[in-house]
Amino acid sequence: MKMLLPVIAALFIVCPILLMKKGINRDNAKRRVLCQIAMFAGVFAMTLVVGGVSVFAEETTATATAFDGSIAQGLGFLSAAVATGCSSLGAGIAVGSAAPAAIGAISENSDNFGKAMIFVALGEGVAIYGLLISILIINQL
């Protein structure tokens, strides 16, 4: 049973891709959105069922243990998450504004490709720096 549930979850994720073969028009757009929501709900429900079964099985067999971490450790993990999240958000904003400008510059003059890609890559570098900072924070915990 445990091997069958991930396969069914993967099918729920892949099925909407198979439905996208035809073009989108006004008639089938609503049906596709509802299908996507239903597929997400199915995968979410399966995750809850599989996770809930394993949690209840562990609770009945093992005794409850206290968390050994401290508040400082929790705040360290929280700061790592904030560093990664905010840097990714900033990188998305930077790439979202730099990439259309780069495409416009390339369409006017194809010699601008190298210069334009540098600015797009600089925006992506912000996310890598945030990830690096969060790795350094977690290593100190």
JSON list of C-alpha atoms in Angstrom, two decimals:
[
{"chain": "A", "resi": 1, "resn": "MET", "atom": "CA", "xyz": [0.00, 0.00, 0.00]},
{"chain": "A", "resi": 2, "resn": "LYS", "atom": "CA", "xyz": [2.84, 2.39, 0.80]},
{"chain": "A", "resi": 3, "resn": "MET", "atom": "CA", "xyz": [4.30, 1.85, -2.67]},
{"chain": "A", "resi": 4, "resn": "LEU", "atom": "CA", "xyz": [0.97, 2.42, -4.41]},
{"chain": "A", "resi": 5, "resn": "LEU", "atom": "CA", "xyz": [0.11, 5.77, -2.81]},
{"chain": "A", "resi": 6, "resn": "PRO", "atom": "CA", "xyz": [3.13, 7.70, -4.20]},
{"chain": "A", "resi": 7, "resn": "VAL", "atom": "CA", "xyz": [2.39, 6.31, -7.66]},
{"chain": "A", "resi": 8, "resn": "ILE", "atom": "CA", "xyz": [-1.20, 7.51, -7.42]},
{"chain": "A", "resi": 9, "resn": "ALA", "atom": "CA", "xyz": [0.01, 10.93, -6.19]},
{"chain": "A", "resi": 10, "resn": "ALA", "atom": "CA", "xyz": [2.39, 11.14, -9.15]},
{"chain": "A", "resi": 11, "resn": "LEU", "atom": "CA", "xyz": [-0.49, 10.31, -11.50]},
{"chain": "A", "resi": 12, "resn": "PHE", "atom": "CA", "xyz": [-2.53, 13.12, -9.97]},
{"chain": "A", "resi": 13, "resn": "ILE", "atom": "CA", "xyz": [0.31, 15.50, -10.73]},
{"chain": "A", "resi": 14, "resn": "VAL", "atom": "CA", "xyz": [0.94, 14.23, -14.30]},
{"chain": "A", "resi": 15, "resn": "CYS", "atom": "CA", "xyz": [-2.71, 14.00, -15.41]},
{"chain": "A", "resi": 16, "resn": "PRO", "atom": "CA", "xyz": [-3.17, 17.77, -15.90]},
{"chain": "A", "resi": 17, "resn": "ILE", "atom": "CA", "xyz": [-0.18, 17.80, -18.22]},
{"chain": "A", "resi": 18, "resn": "LEU", "atom": "CA", "xyz": [-1.90, 15.23, -20.41]},
{"chain": "A", "resi": 19, "resn": "LEU", "atom": "CA", "xyz": [-5.01, 17.40, -20.53]},
{"chain": "A", "resi": 20, "resn": "MET", "atom": "CA", "xyz": [-3.02, 20.37, -21.87]},
{"chain": "A", "resi": 21, "resn": "LYS", "atom": "CA", "xyz": [-2.46, 18.89, -25.33]},
{"chain": "A", "resi": 22, "resn": "LYS", "atom": "CA", "xyz": [-5.30, 20.88, -26.90]},
{"chain": "A", "resi": 23, "resn": "GLY", "atom": "CA", "xyz": [-5.32, 24.64, -27.02]},
{"chain": "A", "resi": 24, "resn": "ILE", "atom": "CA", "xyz": [-7.03, 26.64, -24.31]},
{"chain": "A", "resi": 25, "resn": "ASN", "atom": "CA", "xyz": [-10.27, 28.34, -25.20]},
{"chain": "A", "resi": 26, "resn": "ARG", "atom": "CA", "xyz": [-13.11, 29.91, -23.25]},
{"chain": "A", "resi": 27, "resn": "ASP", "atom": "CA", "xyz": [-15.08, 26.67, -22.96]},
{"chain": "A", "resi": 28, "resn": "ASN", "atom": "CA", "xyz": [-12.41, 24.41, -21.50]},
{"chain": "A", "resi": 29, "resn": "ALA", "atom": "CA", "xyz": [-10.49, 26.96, -19.38]},
{"chain": "A", "resi": 30, "resn": "LYS", "atom": "CA", "xyz": [-12.89, 26.68, -16.43]},
{"chain": "A", "resi": 31, "resn": "ARG", "atom": "CA", "xyz": [-12.85, 22.89, -16.62]},
{"chain": "A", "resi": 32, "resn": "ARG", "atom": "CA", "xyz": [-9.05, 22.86, -16.63]},
{"chain": "A", "resi": 33, "resn": "VAL", "atom": "CA", "xyz": [-8.81, 25.13, -13.60]},
{"chain": "A", "resi": 34, "resn": "LEU", "atom": "CA", "xyz": [-11.29, 22.97, -11.70]},
{"chain": "A", "resi": 35, "resn": "CYS", "atom": "CA", "xyz": [-9.35, 19.86, -12.75]},
{"chain": "A", "resi": 36, "resn": "GLN", "atom": "CA", "xyz": [-6.10, 21.38, -11.46]},
{"chain": "A", "resi": 37, "resn": "ILE", "atom": "CA", "xyz": [-7.76, 22.24, -8.13]},
{"chain": "A", "resi": 38, "resn": "ALA", "atom": "CA", "xyz": [-9.19, 18.73, -7.84]},
{"chain": "A", "resi": 39, "resn": "MET", "atom": "CA", "xyz": [-5.81, 17.16, -8.60]},
{"chain": "A", "resi": 40, "resn": "PHE", "atom": "CA", "xyz": [-4.10, 19.35, -5.99]},
{"chain": "A", "resi": 41, "resn": "ALA", "atom": "CA", "xyz": [-6.78, 18.47, -3.43]},
{"chain": "A", "resi": 42, "resn": "GLY", "atom": "CA", "xyz": [-6.30, 14.77, -4.17]},
{"chain": "A", "resi": 43, "resn": "VAL", "atom": "CA", "xyz": [-2.54, 14.92, -3.71]},
{"chain": "A", "resi": 44, "resn": "PHE", "atom": "CA", "xyz": [-2.97, 17.01, -0.56]},
{"chain": "A", "resi": 45, "resn": "ALA", "atom": "CA", "xyz": [-5.48, 14.53, 0.88]},
{"chain": "A", "resi": 46, "resn": "MET", "atom": "CA", "xyz": [-3.18, 11.60, 0.10]},
{"chain": "A", "resi": 47, "resn": "THR", "atom": "CA", "xyz": [-0.30, 13.38, 1.78]},
{"chain": "A", "resi": 48, "resn": "LEU", "atom": "CA", "xyz": [-2.41, 13.93, 4.88]},
{"chain": "A", "resi": 49, "resn": "VAL", "atom": "CA", "xyz": [-3.57, 10.33, 4.95]},
{"chain": "A", "resi": 50, "resn": "VAL", "atom": "CA", "xyz": [-0.10, 8.85, 4.50]},
{"chain": "A", "resi": 51, "resn": "GLY", "atom": "CA", "xyz": [1.47, 11.30, 6.94]},
{"chain": "A", "resi": 52, "resn": "GLY", "atom": "CA", "xyz": [-1.33, 10.87, 9.47]},
{"chain": "A", "resi": 53, "resn": "VAL", "atom": "CA", "xyz": [-1.09, 7.09, 9.43]},
{"chain": "A", "resi": 54, "resn": "SER", "atom": "CA", "xyz": [2.63, 7.16, 10.08]},
{"chain": "A", "resi": 55, "resn": "VAL", "atom": "CA", "xyz": [2.28, 9.77, 12.84]},
{"chain": "A", "resi": 56, "resn": "PHE", "atom": "CA", "xyz": [-0.42, 7.80, 14.63]},
{"chain": "A", "resi": 57, "resn": "ALA", "atom": "CA", "xyz": [1.58, 4.59, 14.29]},
{"chain": "A", "resi": 58, "resn": "GLU", "atom": "CA", "xyz": [4.64, 6.23, 15.85]},
{"chain": "A", "resi": 59, "resn": "GLU", "atom": "CA", "xyz": [2.61, 7.73, 18.70]},
{"chain": "A", "resi": 60, "resn": "THR", "atom": "CA", "xyz": [1.17, 4.40, 19.72]},
{"chain": "A", "resi": 61, "resn": "THR", "atom": "CA", "xyz": [4.47, 2.56, 19.68]},
{"chain": "A", "resi": 62, "resn": "ALA", "atom": "CA", "xyz": [6.85, 5.16, 21.09]},
{"chain": "A", "resi": 63, "resn": "THR", "atom": "CA", "xyz": [6.70, 7.38, 24.10]},
{"chain": "A", "resi": 64, "resn": "ALA", "atom": "CA", "xyz": [6.56, 11.15, 23.70]},
{"chain": "A", "resi": 65, "resn": "THR", "atom": "CA", "xyz": [9.95, 12.81, 23.97]},
{"chain": "A", "resi": 66, "resn": "ALA", "atom": "CA", "xyz": [10.68, 16.46, 24.60]},
{"chain": "A", "resi": 67, "resn": "PHE", "atom": "CA", "xyz": [12.28, 18.66, 21.98]},
{"chain": "A", "resi": 68, "resn": "ASP", "atom": "CA", "xyz": [15.95, 19.10, 22.79]},
{"chain": "A", "resi": 69, "resn": "GLY", "atom": "CA", "xyz": [16.41, 22.39, 20.93]},
{"chain": "A", "resi": 70, "resn": "SER", "atom": "CA", "xyz": [16.52, 25.85, 22.42]},
{"chain": "A", "resi": 71, "resn": "ILE", "atom": "CA", "xyz": [14.88, 29.12, 21.48]},
{"chain": "A", "resi": 72, "resn": "ALA", "atom": "CA", "xyz": [18.17, 30.27, 19.96]},
{"chain": "A", "resi": 73, "resn": "GLN", "atom": "CA", "xyz": [18.20, 27.25, 17.67]},
{"chain": "A", "resi": 74, "resn": "GLY", "atom": "CA", "xyz": [14.62, 27.90, 16.59]},
{"chain": "A", "resi": 75, "resn": "LEU", "atom": "CA", "xyz": [15.38, 31.55, 15.88]},
{"chain": "A", "resi": 76, "resn": "GLY", "atom": "CA", "xyz": [18.48, 30.46, 13.93]},
{"chain": "A", "resi": 77, "resn": "PHE", "atom": "CA", "xyz": [16.38, 28.23, 11.68]},
{"chain": "A", "resi": 78, "resn": "LEU", "atom": "CA", "xyz": [13.83, 31.01, 11.32]},
{"chain": "A", "resi": 79, "resn": "SER", "atom": "CA", "xyz": [16.52, 33.51, 10.31]},
{"chain": "A", "resi": 80, "resn": "ALA", "atom": "CA", "xyz": [17.88, 31.07, 7.73]},
{"chain": "A", "resi": 81, "resn": "ALA", "atom": "CA", "xyz": [14.39, 30.69, 6.28]},
{"chain": "A", "resi": 82, "resn": "VAL", "atom": "CA", "xyz": [13.87, 34.45, 6.18]},
{"chain": "A", "resi": 83, "resn": "ALA", "atom": "CA", "xyz": [17.26, 34.98, 4.48]},
{"chain": "A", "resi": 84, "resn": "THR", "atom": "CA", "xyz": [16.46, 32.44, 1.79]},
{"chain": "A", "resi": 85, "resn": "GLY", "atom": "CA", "xyz": [12.88, 33.60, 1.28]},
{"chain": "A", "resi": 86, "resn": "CYS", "atom": "CA", "xyz": [13.61, 37.33, 1.10]},
{"chain": "A", "resi": 87, "resn": "SER", "atom": "CA", "xyz": [16.60, 36.88, -1.19]},
{"chain": "A", "resi": 88, "resn": "SER", "atom": "CA", "xyz": [14.56, 34.67, -3.53]},
{"chain": "A", "resi": 89, "resn": "LEU", "atom": "CA", "xyz": [11.77, 37.23, -3.57]},
{"chain": "A", "resi": 90, "resn": "GLY", "atom": "CA", "xyz": [14.25, 40.00, -4.36]},
{"chain": "A", "resi": 91, "resn": "ALA", "atom": "CA", "xyz": [15.85, 37.92, -7.10]},
{"chain": "A", "resi": 92, "resn": "GLY", "atom": "CA", "xyz": [12.44, 37.27, -8.62]},
{"chain": "A", "resi": 93, "resn": "ILE", "atom": "CA", "xyz": [11.67, 40.99, -8.67]},
{"chain": "A", "resi": 94, "resn": "ALA", "atom": "CA", "xyz": [15.10, 41.78, -10.17]},
{"chain": "A", "resi": 95, "resn": "VAL", "atom": "CA", "xyz": [14.84, 39.15, -12.89]},
{"chain": "A", "resi": 96, "resn": "GLY", "atom": "CA", "xyz": [11.23, 40.10, -13.55]},
{"chain": "A", "resi": 97, "resn": "SER", "atom": "CA", "xyz": [12.27, 43.63, -14.44]},
{"chain": "A", "resi": 98, "resn": "ALA", "atom": "CA", "xyz": [15.66, 42.90, -16.04]},
{"chain": "A", "resi": 99, "resn": "ALA", "atom": "CA", "xyz": [14.64, 40.04, -18.34]},
{"chain": "A", "resi": 100, "resn": "PRO", "atom": "CA", "xyz": [11.99, 41.94, -20.37]},
{"chain": "A", "resi": 101, "resn": "ALA", "atom": "CA", "xyz": [14.39, 44.85, -20.77]},
{"chain": "A", "resi": 102, "resn": "ALA", "atom": "CA", "xyz": [17.10, 42.43, -21.90]},
{"chain": "A", "resi": 103, "resn": "ILE", "atom": "CA", "xyz": [14.76, 40.83, -24.42]},
{"chain": "A", "resi": 104, "resn": "GLY", "atom": "CA", "xyz": [13.84, 44.27, -25.77]},
{"chain": "A", "resi": 105, "resn": "ALA", "atom": "CA", "xyz": [17.50, 45.25, -26.09]},
{"chain": "A", "resi": 106, "resn": "ILE", "atom": "CA", "xyz": [18.35, 41.99, -27.86]},
{"chain": "A", "resi": 107, "resn": "SER", "atom": "CA", "xyz": [15.45, 42.38, -30.29]},
{"chain": "A", "resi": 108, "resn": "GLU", "atom": "CA", "xyz": [16.70, 45.82, -31.31]},
{"chain": "A", "resi": 109, "resn": "ASN", "atom": "CA", "xyz": [20.36, 44.86, -31.58]},
{"chain": "A", "resi": 110, "resn": "SER", "atom": "CA", "xyz": [21.56, 41.27, -31.31]},
{"chain": "A", "resi": 111, "resn": "ASP", "atom": "CA", "xyz": [25.03, 42.42, -30.25]},
{"chain": "A", "resi": 112, "resn": "ASN", "atom": "CA", "xyz": [23.61, 43.37, -26.83]},
{"chain": "A", "resi": 113, "resn": "PHE", "atom": "CA", "xyz": [23.05, 39.74, -25.81]},
{"chain": "A", "resi": 114, "resn": "GLY", "atom": "CA", "xyz": [26.12, 39.41, -23.58]},
{"chain": "A", "resi": 115, "resn": "LYS", "atom": "CA", "xyz": [25.55, 42.72, -21.82]},
{"chain": "A", "resi": 116, "resn": "ALA", "atom": "CA", "xyz": [21.88, 42.00, -21.26]},
{"chain": "A", "resi": 117, "resn": "MET", "atom": "CA", "xyz": [22.46, 38.54, -19.82]},
{"chain": "A", "resi": 118, "resn": "ILE", "atom": "CA", "xyz": [24.92, 39.94, -17.29]},
{"chain": "A", "resi": 119, "resn": "PHE", "atom": "CA", "xyz": [22.17, 42.03, -15.73]},
{"chain": "A", "resi": 120, "resn": "VAL", "atom": "CA", "xyz": [19.80, 39.07, -15.59]},
{"chain": "A", "resi": 121, "resn": "ALA", "atom": "CA", "xyz": [22.50, 36.92, -13.98]},
{"chain": "A", "resi": 122, "resn": "LEU", "atom": "CA", "xyz": [23.19, 39.62, -11.39]},
{"chain": "A", "resi": 123, "resn": "GLY", "atom": "CA", "xyz": [19.58, 39.38, -10.30]},
{"chain": "A", "resi": 124, "resn": "GLU", "atom": "CA", "xyz": [19.89, 35.61, -9.92]},
{"chain": "A", "resi": 125, "resn": "GLY", "atom": "CA", "xyz": [23.05, 36.09, -7.86]},
{"chain": "A", "resi": 126, "resn": "VAL", "atom": "CA", "xyz": [20.99, 37.69, -5.09]},
{"chain": "A", "resi": 127, "resn": "ALA", "atom": "CA", "xyz": [19.16, 34.39, -4.49]},
{"chain": "A", "resi": 128, "resn": "ILE", "atom": "CA", "xyz": [22.43, 32.47, -4.42]},
{"chain": "A", "resi": 129, "resn": "TYR", "atom": "CA", "xyz": [23.86, 34.88, -1.84]},
{"chain": "A", "resi": 130, "resn": "GLY", "atom": "CA", "xyz": [20.79, 34.45, 0.37]},
{"chain": "A", "resi": 131, "resn": "LEU", "atom": "CA", "xyz": [21.09, 30.67, 0.11]},
{"chain": "A", "resi": 132, "resn": "LEU", "atom": "CA", "xyz": [24.75, 30.89, 1.03]},
{"chain": "A", "resi": 133, "resn": "ILE", "atom": "CA", "xyz": [23.95, 33.01, 4.10]},
{"chain": "A", "resi": 134, "resn": "SER", "atom": "CA", "xyz": [21.29, 30.56, 5.23]},
{"chain": "A", "resi": 135, "resn": "ILE", "atom": "CA", "xyz": [23.71, 27.64, 4.85]},
{"chain": "A", "resi": 136, "resn": "LEU", "atom": "CA", "xyz": [26.27, 29.52, 6.97]},
{"chain": "A", "resi": 137, "resn": "ILE", "atom": "CA", "xyz": [23.62, 30.20, 9.63]},
{"chain": "A", "resi": 138, "resn": "ILE", "atom": "CA", "xyz": [22.54, 26.56, 9.76]},
{"chain": "A", "resi": 139, "resn": "ASN", "atom": "CA", "xyz": [26.16, 25.38, 10.01]},
{"chain": "A", "resi": 140, "resn": "GLN", "atom": "CA", "xyz": [26.60, 27.52, 13.12]},
{"chain": "A", "resi": 141, "resn": "LEU", "atom": "CA", "xyz": [23.63, 25.91, 14.90]}
]
